Amino acid sequence: AQSVTQLGSHVSVSEGALVLLRCNYSSSVPPYLFWYVQYPNQGLQLLLKYTSAATLVKGINGFEAEFKKSETSFHLTKPSAHMSDAAEYFCAVTNNNAGNMLTFGGGTRLMVKP
Amino acid sequence: KAGVTQTPRYLIKTRGQQVTLSCSPISGHRSVSWYQQTPGQGLQFLFEYFSETQRNKGNFPGRFSGRQFSNSRSEMNVSTLELGDSALYLCASSPGARNTEAFFGQGTRLTVV
């Protein structure tokens, strides 16, 4: 079984401030973790993925995430928020027993204030 | 390379009707998954097909079904539509057999009235 919890359904930051979106996972076997972003009326776009090669993963648009096994976390960060980062962000997990089936967290809506 | 294409983009149906949604994956991808997205339940997995075989199925009633063709294109069908089936239906294709990233289409917005 696998599950994902995203703490904070809404996060608001000022432009230029640090972005931190939290994700905790549960998986009975080693996980593969992903972050996706969704803009209004659009599908999901992959930001980055963790596949056990390195614990710090760099993605597109300046985002990165760190896998911490001891904390079962995979938090997403960006040093400086931009107005264009305003969107909904989803953390997802899969594992070797699940094919390509993704289990998503509830999502976090990021708002960026000017 | 063309992305994942879903048709139609928008659909309005009446309760009790049935609907078929279509998904064309990225060329070369043999895995196609379907998800339902609603404000209340979030993103929920419906099913995954790989080389024309259903590999995984989510917790949805039997009214939801799907299939995959030999060219990897996929369709999902919902019979006897209910108001609660109103949602954004997302299709995703993946390049490998497991644990590979999913590339999503723009979705089909289904409204049941």
Coordinates of C-alpha atoms in Angstrom, one line a residue, chain A:
Chain A
A1 CA 0.0 0.0 0.0
Q2 CA 1.1 3.5 -0.6
S3 CA -0.1 7.0 0.3
V4 CA 0.9 10.6 0.1
T5 CA 0.1 13.5 2.5
Q6 CA 0.6 17.1 1.5
L7 CA 0.6 19.4 4.5
G8 CA -1.2 22.7 3.7
S9 CA -3.8 22.8 0.9
H10 CA -2.9 26.5 0.4
V11 CA 0.4 28.2 0.7
S12 CA 1.0 31.9 0.1
V13 CA 4.4 33.5 -0.4
S14 CA 5.7 36.9 -1.6
E15 CA 7.5 37.2 -4.9
G16 CA 11.2 36.5 -4.3
A17 CA 10.6 34.5 -1.1
L18 CA 11.4 30.9 -0.5
V19 CA 8.9 28.3 -1.6
L20 CA 8.5 25.2 0.5
L21 CA 5.8 22.6 -0.2
R22 CA 5.6 19.6 2.0
C23 CA 5.1 16.0 1.1
N24 CA 5.2 12.9 3.2
Y25 CA 4.7 9.4 1.8
S26 CA 4.0 6.0 3.0
S27 CA 5.2 2.9 1.1
S28 CA 5.8 -0.7 2.1
V29 CA 8.6 -1.0 -0.5
P30 CA 11.1 1.6 -1.8
P31 CA 9.2 4.4 -3.4
Y32 CA 9.6 6.4 -6.6
L33 CA 8.4 9.9 -6.0
F34 CA 7.3 12.7 -8.3
W35 CA 6.2 16.3 -8.2
Y36 CA 3.8 17.6 -10.7
V37 CA 2.4 21.1 -11.4
Q38 CA -1.1 21.9 -12.7
Y39 CA -2.1 25.3 -14.2
P40 CA -5.9 26.1 -14.5
N41 CA -7.7 24.0 -17.0
Q42 CA -4.6 22.1 -17.9
G43 CA -3.1 18.6 -17.4
L44 CA -0.2 17.9 -15.0
Q45 CA 3.3 18.7 -15.9
L46 CA 6.3 16.8 -14.4
L47 CA 8.6 19.0 -12.3
L48 CA 11.0 16.3 -11.0
K49 CA 11.3 12.7 -10.0
Y50 CA 13.2 10.7 -7.4
T51 CA 14.3 7.2 -8.5
S52 CA 16.9 6.4 -5.8
A53 CA 19.9 7.7 -7.9
A54 CA 20.4 10.8 -5.7
T55 CA 18.6 12.2 -2.7
L56 CA 18.6 15.8 -3.9
V57 CA 16.7 16.1 -7.2
K58 CA 16.7 19.1 -9.4
G59 CA 13.8 19.8 -11.6
I60 CA 12.6 22.3 -14.1
N61 CA 11.9 26.0 -13.4
G62 CA 14.4 26.1 -10.5
F63 CA 12.6 23.6 -8.3
E64 CA 14.3 20.9 -6.3
A65 CA 13.3 18.3 -3.8
E66 CA 15.2 16.2 -1.2
F67 CA 14.3 12.6 -0.4
K68 CA 14.7 11.9 3.3
K69 CA 14.0 8.3 4.1
S70 CA 14.2 8.7 7.9
E71 CA 11.4 11.3 7.7
T72 CA 9.5 9.7 4.8
S73 CA 9.5 13.1 3.2
F74 CA 10.0 14.6 -0.2
H75 CA 9.5 18.3 0.2
L76 CA 9.6 20.7 -2.8
T77 CA 11.6 23.9 -2.6
K78 CA 12.5 26.9 -4.8
P79 CA 14.8 29.7 -3.5
S80 CA 12.9 32.6 -5.0
A81 CA 9.2 32.5 -6.0
H82 CA 8.0 34.1 -9.3
M83 CA 4.5 35.2 -10.1
S84 CA 4.4 32.5 -12.8
D85 CA 4.8 29.8 -10.1
A86 CA 1.3 30.3 -8.9
A87 CA -0.4 26.9 -9.6
E88 CA -1.4 23.7 -7.9
Y89 CA 1.3 21.3 -7.0
F90 CA 0.9 17.5 -6.5
C91 CA 3.3 15.0 -4.9
A92 CA 2.9 11.4 -6.1
V93 CA 4.3 8.0 -5.3
T94 CA 4.6 4.6 -7.0
N95 CA 6.7 1.5 -6.5
N96 CA 7.9 -1.7 -8.2
N97 CA 4.6 -3.5 -7.3
A98 CA 2.4 -0.8 -8.9
G99 CA 3.4 -0.6 -12.6
N100 CA 3.1 3.1 -13.4
M101 CA 0.1 3.6 -11.1
L102 CA 0.5 6.9 -9.2
T103 CA -1.0 7.7 -5.9
F104 CA -1.3 11.5 -5.5
G105 CA -1.5 13.7 -2.5
G106 CA -4.3 16.2 -2.1
G107 CA -2.4 19.0 -3.7
T108 CA -1.2 22.4 -2.5
R109 CA -2.3 25.6 -4.2
L110 CA 0.6 28.1 -4.3
M111 CA -0.3 31.7 -4.3
V112 CA 2.4 34.3 -5.0
K113 CA 1.9 37.9 -3.8
P114 CA 3.5 40.8 -5.6

